[in-house]
PDB file of C-alpha atoms in Angstrom:
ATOM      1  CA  UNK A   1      -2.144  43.149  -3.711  1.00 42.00           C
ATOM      2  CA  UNK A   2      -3.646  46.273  -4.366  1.00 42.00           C
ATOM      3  CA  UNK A   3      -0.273  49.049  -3.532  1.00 40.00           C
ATOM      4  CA  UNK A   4      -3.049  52.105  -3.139  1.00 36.00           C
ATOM      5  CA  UNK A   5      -4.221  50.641   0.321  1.00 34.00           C
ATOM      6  CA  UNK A   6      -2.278  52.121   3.256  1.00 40.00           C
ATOM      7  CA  UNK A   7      -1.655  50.045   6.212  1.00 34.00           C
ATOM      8  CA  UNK A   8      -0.095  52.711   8.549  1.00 41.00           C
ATOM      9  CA  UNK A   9      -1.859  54.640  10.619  1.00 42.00           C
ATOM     10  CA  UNK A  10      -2.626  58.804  10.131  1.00 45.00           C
ATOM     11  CA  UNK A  11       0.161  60.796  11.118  1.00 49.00           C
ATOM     12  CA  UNK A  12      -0.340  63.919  12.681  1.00 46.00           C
ATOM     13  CA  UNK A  13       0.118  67.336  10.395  1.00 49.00           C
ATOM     14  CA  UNK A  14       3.077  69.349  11.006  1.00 52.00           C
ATOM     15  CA  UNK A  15       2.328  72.368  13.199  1.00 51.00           C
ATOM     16  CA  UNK A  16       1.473  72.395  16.500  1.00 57.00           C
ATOM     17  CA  UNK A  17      -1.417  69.727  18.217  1.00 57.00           C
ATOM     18  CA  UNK A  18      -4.098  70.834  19.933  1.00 64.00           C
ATOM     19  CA  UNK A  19      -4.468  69.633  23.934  1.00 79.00           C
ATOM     20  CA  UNK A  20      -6.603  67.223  23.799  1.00 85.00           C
ATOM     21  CA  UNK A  21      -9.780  67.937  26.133  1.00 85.00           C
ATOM     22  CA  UNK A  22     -12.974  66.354  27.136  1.00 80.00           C
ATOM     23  CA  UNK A  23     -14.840  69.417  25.506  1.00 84.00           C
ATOM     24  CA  UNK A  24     -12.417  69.509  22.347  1.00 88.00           C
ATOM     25  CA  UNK A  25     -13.191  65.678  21.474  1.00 86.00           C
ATOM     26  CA  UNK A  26     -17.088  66.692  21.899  1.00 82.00           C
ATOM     27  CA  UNK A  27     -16.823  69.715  20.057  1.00 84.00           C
ATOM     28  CA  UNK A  28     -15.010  68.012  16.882  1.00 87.00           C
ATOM     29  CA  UNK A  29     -16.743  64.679  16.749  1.00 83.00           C
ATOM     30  CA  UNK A  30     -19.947  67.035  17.315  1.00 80.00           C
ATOM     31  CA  UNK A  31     -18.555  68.841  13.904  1.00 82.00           C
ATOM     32  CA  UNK A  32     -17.623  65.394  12.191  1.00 82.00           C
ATOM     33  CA  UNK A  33     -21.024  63.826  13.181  1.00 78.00           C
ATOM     34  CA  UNK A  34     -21.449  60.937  14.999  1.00 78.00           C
ATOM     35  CA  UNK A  35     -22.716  58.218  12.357  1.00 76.00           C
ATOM     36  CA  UNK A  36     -19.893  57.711  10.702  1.00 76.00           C
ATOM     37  CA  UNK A  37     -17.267  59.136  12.889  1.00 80.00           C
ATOM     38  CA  UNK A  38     -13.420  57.503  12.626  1.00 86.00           C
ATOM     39  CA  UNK A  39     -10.703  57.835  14.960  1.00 87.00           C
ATOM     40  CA  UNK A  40      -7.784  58.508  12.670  1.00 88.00           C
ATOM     41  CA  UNK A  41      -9.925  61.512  11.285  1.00 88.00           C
ATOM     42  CA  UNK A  42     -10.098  63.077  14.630  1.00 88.00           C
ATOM     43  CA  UNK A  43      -6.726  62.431  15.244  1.00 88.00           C
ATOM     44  CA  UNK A  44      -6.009  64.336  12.126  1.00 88.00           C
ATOM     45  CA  UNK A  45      -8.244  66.987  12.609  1.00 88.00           C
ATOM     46  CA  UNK A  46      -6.522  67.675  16.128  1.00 88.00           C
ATOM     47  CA  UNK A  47      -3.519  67.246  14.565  1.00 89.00           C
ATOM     48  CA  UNK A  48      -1.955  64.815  16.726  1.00 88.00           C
ATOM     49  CA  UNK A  49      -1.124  61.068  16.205  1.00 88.00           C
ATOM     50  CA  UNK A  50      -3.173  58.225  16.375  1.00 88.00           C
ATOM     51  CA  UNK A  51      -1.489  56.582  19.578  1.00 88.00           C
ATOM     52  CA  UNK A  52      -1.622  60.016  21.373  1.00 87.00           C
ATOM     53  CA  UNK A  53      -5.416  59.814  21.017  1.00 88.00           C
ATOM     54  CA  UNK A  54      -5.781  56.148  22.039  1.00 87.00           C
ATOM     55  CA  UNK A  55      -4.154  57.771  25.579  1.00 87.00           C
ATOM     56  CA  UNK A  56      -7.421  59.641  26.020  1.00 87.00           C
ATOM     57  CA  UNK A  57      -9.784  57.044  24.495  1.00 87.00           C
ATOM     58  CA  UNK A  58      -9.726  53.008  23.646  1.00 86.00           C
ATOM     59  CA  UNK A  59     -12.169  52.928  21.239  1.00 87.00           C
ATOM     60  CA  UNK A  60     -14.756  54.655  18.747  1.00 85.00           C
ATOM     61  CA  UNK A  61     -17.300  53.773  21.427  1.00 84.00           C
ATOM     62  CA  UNK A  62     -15.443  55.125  24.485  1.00 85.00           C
ATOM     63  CA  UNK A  63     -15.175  58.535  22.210  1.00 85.00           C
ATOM     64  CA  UNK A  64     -18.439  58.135  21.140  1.00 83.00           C
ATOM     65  CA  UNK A  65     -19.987  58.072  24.658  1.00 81.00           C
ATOM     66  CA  UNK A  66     -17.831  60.744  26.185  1.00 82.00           C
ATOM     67  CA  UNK A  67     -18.497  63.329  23.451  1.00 82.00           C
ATOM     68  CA  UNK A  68     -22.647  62.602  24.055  1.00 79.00           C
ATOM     69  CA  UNK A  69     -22.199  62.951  27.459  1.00 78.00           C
ATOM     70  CA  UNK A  70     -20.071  66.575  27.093  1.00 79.00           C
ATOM     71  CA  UNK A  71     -22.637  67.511  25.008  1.00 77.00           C
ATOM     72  CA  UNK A  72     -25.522  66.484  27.085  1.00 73.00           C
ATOM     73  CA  UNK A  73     -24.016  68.804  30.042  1.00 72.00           C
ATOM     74  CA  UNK A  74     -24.128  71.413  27.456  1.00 69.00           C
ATOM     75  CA  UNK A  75     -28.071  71.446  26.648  1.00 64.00           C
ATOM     76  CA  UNK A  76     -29.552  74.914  27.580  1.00 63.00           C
ATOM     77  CA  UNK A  77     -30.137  75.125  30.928  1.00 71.00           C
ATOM     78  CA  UNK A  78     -34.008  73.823  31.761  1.00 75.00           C
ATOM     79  CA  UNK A  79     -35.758  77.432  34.294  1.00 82.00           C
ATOM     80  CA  UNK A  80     -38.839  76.967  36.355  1.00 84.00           C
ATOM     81  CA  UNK A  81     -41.055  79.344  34.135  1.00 86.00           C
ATOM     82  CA  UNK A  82     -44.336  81.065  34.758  1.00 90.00           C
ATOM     83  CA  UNK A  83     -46.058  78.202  32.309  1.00 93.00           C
ATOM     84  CA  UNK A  84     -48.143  75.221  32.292  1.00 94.00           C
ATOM     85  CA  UNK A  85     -46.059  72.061  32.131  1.00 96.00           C
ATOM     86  CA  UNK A  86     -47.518  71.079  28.595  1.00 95.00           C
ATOM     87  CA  UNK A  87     -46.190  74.767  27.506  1.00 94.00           C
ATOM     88  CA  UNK A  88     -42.778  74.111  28.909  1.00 95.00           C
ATOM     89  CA  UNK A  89     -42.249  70.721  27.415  1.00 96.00           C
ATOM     90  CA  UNK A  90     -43.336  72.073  24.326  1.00 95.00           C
ATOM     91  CA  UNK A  91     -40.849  74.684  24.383  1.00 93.00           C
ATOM     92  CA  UNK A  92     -37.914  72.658  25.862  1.00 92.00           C
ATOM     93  CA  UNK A  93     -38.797  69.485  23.178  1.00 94.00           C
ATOM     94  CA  UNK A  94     -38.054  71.549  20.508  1.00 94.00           C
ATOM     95  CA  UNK A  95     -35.041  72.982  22.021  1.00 89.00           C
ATOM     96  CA  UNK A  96     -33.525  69.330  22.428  1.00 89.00           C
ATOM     97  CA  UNK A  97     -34.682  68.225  18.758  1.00 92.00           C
ATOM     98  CA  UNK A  98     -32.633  70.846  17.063  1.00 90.00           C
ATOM     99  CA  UNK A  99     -29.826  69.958  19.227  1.00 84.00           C
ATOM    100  CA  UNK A 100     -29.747  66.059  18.477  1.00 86.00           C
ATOM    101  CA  UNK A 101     -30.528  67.208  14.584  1.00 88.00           C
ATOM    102  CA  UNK A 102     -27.413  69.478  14.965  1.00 84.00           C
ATOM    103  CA  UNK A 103     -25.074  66.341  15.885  1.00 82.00           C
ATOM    104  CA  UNK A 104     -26.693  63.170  13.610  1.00 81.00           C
ATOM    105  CA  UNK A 105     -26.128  60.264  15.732  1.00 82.00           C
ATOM    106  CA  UNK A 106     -26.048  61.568  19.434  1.00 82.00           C
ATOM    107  CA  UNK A 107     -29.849  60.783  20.084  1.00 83.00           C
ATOM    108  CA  UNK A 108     -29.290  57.010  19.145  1.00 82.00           C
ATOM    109  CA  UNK A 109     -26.082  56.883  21.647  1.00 82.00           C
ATOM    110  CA  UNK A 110     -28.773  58.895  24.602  1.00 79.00           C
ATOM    111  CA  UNK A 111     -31.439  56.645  24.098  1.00 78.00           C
ATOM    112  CA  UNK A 112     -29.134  53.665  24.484  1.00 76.00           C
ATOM    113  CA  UNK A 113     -27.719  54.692  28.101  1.00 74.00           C
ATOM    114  CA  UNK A 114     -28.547  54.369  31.400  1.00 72.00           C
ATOM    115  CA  UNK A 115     -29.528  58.420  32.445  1.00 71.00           C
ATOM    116  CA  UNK A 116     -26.411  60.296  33.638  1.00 71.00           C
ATOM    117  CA  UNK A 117     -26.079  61.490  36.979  1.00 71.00           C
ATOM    118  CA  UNK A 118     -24.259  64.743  36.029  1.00 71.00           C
ATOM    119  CA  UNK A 119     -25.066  67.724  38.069  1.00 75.00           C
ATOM    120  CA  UNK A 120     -26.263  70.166  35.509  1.00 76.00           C
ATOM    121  CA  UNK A 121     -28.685  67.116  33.975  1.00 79.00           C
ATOM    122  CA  UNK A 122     -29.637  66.183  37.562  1.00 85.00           C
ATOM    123  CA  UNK A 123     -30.546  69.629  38.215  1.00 86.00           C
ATOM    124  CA  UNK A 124     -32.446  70.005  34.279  1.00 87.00           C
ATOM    125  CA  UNK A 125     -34.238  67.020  35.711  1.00 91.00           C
ATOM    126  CA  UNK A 126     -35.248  68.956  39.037  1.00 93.00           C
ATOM    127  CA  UNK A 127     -36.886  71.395  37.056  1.00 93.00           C
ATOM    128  CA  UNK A 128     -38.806  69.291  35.247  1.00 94.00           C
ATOM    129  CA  UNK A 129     -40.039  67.256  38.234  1.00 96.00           C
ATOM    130  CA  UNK A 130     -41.184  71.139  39.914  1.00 96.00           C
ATOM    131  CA  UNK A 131     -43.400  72.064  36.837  1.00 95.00           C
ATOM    132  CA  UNK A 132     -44.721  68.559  36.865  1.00 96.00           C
ATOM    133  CA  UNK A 133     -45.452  68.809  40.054  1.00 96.00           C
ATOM    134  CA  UNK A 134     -46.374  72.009  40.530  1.00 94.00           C
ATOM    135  CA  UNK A 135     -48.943  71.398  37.778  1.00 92.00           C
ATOM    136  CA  UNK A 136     -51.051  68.347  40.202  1.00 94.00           C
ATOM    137  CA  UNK A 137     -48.712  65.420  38.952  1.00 96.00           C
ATOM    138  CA  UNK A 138     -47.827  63.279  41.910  1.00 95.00           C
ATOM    139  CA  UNK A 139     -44.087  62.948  42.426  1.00 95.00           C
ATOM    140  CA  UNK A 140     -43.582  59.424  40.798  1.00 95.00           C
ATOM    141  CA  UNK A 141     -46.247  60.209  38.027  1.00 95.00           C
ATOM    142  CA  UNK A 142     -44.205  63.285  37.544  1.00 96.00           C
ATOM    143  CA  UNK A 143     -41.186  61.430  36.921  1.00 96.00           C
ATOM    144  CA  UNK A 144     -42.621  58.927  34.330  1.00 96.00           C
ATOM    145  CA  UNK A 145     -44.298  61.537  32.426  1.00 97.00           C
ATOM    146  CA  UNK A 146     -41.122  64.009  31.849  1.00 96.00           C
ATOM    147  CA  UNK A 147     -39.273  60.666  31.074  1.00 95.00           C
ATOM    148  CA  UNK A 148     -41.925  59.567  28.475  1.00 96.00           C
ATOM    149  CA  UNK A 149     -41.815  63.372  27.050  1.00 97.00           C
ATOM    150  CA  UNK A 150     -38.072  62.843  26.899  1.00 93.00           C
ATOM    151  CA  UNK A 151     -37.921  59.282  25.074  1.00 93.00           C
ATOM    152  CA  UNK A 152     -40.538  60.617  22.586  1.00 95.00           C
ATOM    153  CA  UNK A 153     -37.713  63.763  21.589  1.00 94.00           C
ATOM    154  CA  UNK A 154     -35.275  61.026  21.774  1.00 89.00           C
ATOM    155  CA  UNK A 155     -36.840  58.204  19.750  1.00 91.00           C
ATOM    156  CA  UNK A 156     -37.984  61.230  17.160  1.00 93.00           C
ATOM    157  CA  UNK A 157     -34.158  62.420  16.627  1.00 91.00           C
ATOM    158  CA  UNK A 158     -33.202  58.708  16.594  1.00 87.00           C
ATOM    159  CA  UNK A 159     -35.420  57.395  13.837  1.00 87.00           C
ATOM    160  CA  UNK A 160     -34.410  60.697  11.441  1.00 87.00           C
ATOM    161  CA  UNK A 161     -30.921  59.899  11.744  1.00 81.00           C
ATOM    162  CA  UNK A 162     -31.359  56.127  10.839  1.00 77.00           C
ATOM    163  CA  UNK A 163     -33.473  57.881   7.488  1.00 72.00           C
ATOM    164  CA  UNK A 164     -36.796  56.422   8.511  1.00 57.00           C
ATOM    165  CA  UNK A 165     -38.007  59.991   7.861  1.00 54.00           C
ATOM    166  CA  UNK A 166     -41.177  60.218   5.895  1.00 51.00           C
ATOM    167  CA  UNK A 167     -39.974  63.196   4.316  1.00 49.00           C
ATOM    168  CA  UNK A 168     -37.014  61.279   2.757  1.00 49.00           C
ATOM    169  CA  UNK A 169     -39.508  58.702   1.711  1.00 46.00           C
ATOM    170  CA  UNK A 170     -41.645  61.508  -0.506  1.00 48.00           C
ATOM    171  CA  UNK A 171     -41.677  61.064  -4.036  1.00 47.00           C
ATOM    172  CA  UNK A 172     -43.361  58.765  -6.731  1.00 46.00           C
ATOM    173  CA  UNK A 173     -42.281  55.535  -4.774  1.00 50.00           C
ATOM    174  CA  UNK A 174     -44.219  56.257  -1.717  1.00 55.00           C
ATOM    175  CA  UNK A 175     -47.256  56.983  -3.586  1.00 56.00           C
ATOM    176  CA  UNK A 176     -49.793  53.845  -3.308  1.00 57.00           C
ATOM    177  CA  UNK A 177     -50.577  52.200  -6.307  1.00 61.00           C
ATOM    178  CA  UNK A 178     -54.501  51.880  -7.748  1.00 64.00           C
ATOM    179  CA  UNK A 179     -54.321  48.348  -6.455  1.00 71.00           C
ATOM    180  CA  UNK A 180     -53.510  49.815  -3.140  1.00 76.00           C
ATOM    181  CA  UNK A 181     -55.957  52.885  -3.755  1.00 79.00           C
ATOM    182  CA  UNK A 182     -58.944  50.486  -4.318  1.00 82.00           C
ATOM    183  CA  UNK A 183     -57.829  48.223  -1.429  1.00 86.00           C
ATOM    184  CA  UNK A 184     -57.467  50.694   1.239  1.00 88.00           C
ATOM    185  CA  UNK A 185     -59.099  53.753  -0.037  1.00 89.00           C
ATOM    186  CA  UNK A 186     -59.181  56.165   3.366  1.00 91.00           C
ATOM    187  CA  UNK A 187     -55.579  54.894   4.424  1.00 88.00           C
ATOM    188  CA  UNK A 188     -54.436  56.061   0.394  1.00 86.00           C
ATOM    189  CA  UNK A 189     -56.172  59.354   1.013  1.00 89.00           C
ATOM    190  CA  UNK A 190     -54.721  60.193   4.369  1.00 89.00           C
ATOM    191  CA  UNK A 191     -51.514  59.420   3.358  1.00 86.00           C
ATOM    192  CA  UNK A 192     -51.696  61.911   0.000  1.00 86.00           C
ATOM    193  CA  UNK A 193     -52.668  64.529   2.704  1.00 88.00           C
ATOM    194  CA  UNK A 194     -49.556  63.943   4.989  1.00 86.00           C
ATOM    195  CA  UNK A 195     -47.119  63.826   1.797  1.00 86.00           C
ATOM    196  CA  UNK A 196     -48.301  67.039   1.548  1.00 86.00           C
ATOM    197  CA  UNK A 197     -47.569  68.448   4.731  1.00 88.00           C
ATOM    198  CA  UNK A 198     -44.747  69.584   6.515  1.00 87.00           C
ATOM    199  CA  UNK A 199     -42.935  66.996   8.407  1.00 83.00           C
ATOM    200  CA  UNK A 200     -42.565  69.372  11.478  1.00 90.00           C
ATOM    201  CA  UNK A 201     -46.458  69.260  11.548  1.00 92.00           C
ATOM    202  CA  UNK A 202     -46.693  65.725  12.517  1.00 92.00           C
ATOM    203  CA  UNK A 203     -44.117  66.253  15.417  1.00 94.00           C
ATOM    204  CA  UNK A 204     -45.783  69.045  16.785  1.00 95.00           C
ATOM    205  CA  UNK A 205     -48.968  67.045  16.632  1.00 95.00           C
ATOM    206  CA  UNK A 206     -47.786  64.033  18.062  1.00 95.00           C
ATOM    207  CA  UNK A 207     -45.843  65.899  21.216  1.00 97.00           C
ATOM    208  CA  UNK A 208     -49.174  67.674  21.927  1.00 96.00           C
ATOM    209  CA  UNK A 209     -51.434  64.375  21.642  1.00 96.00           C
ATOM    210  CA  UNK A 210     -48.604  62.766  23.915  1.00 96.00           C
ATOM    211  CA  UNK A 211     -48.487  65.547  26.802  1.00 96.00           C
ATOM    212  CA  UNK A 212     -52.464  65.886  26.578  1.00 94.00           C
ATOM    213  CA  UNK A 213     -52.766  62.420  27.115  1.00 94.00           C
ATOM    214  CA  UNK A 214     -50.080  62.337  29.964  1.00 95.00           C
ATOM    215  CA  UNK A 215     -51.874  65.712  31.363  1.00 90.00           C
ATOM    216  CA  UNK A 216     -54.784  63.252  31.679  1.00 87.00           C
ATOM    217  CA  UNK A 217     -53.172  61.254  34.211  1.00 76.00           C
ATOM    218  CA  UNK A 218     -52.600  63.454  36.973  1.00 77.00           C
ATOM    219  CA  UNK A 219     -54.249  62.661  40.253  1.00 53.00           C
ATOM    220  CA  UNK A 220     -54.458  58.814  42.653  1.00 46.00           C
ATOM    221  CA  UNK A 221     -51.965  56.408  43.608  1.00 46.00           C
ATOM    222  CA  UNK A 222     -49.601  55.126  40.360  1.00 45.00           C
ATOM    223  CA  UNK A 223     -51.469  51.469  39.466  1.00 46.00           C
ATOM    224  CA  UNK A 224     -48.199  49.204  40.563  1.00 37.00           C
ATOM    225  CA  UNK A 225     -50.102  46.092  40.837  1.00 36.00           C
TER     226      UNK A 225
END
């Protein structure tokens, strides 16, 4: 028996609990971070009881989805701007990284849901399909390319917060050996190169190959067959 472990649930702090929103839950699991987020610490950090939160939500995965979804609604608002589309998704990619880096976890919960149907992402969505469009993509090539912009910004956020992030991987580990040197000599070069450069650089370079090479599909009937 080990006496230290307590079985009880968190009771709430004296003083007096906060109302328990929709936007409060966001805003403190946001604050907590969503990898390793527990109930009975929001519950303290509202200040209420344990019980009085399980009113609101089930589970950590009820919580979990509600707080992405309040803080989806919250993204800065996508304008039609006097832009090509490649400058606008460039723009509005990096915009959407920093927010997902700001909350670790809430890419991984987006990329793993069907799209909302919210109003102000419905109408984020309608701007996106107008620059695509106005820039010569056809309406349902429009569609697939702002999605594939979007799942690269997701998958990007995603893969950071699981720490498959080169830059985490820097140091005398990730070096190749001479082995590996003599075995794959212009792979061990290129990678000394990227060691050495910033992380943001490959991002940047990868969104602009991406949209260039989505840019390059504009124009004729989608292939369906």
């Amino acid at each position: 028996m080990h006496g230290s472990i307590r079985l009880t649930s968190p009771k709430a702090r004296r003083g007096r609990p906060q109302k328990i929103t929709r936007e409060k839950l966001a805003e403190v699991a946001s604050e907590m971070g969503f990898t390793n987020l527990r109930l009975g610490e929001i519950a303290q950090r509202l200040n209420v009881s344990l019980q009085t939160l399980y009113n609101h939500v089930k589970d950590r995965d009820e919580l979990l989805h509600l707080a992405a979804e309040v803080l989806e609604q919250a993204d800065p608002k996508a304008m039609i701007e006097d832009c090509s589309w490649e400058q606008w998704w460039r723009s509005r990619a990096r915009v959407l990284l920093e927010q997902y880096r700001r909350t670790p976890g809430l890419a991984t919960i987006l990329m793993n849901r069907p799209l909302s149907n919210a109003p102000p992402l419905i109408e984020q969505w309608e701007v996106a399909q107008v620059m695509a469009e106005r820039e010569g993509f056809e309406p349902l090539k429009a569609l697939w390319a702002n999605l594939a912009v979007h799942e690269f910004v997701y998958a990007w956020a995603s893969r950071e917060e699981q720490g498959r992030n080169p830059e985490r991987l820097a140091g005398p580990q990730a070096v190749p050996s001479g082995d590996f040197k003599e075995l794959a000599p212009r792979f061990s070069y290129a990678f000394a190169l990227a060691m050495s450069e910033p992380y943001e650089a490959r991002f940047e370079f990868s969104l602009n190959a991406m949209l260039a090479g989505l840019r390059q599909g504009i124009g004729g009937d989608p292939d369906l067959g």
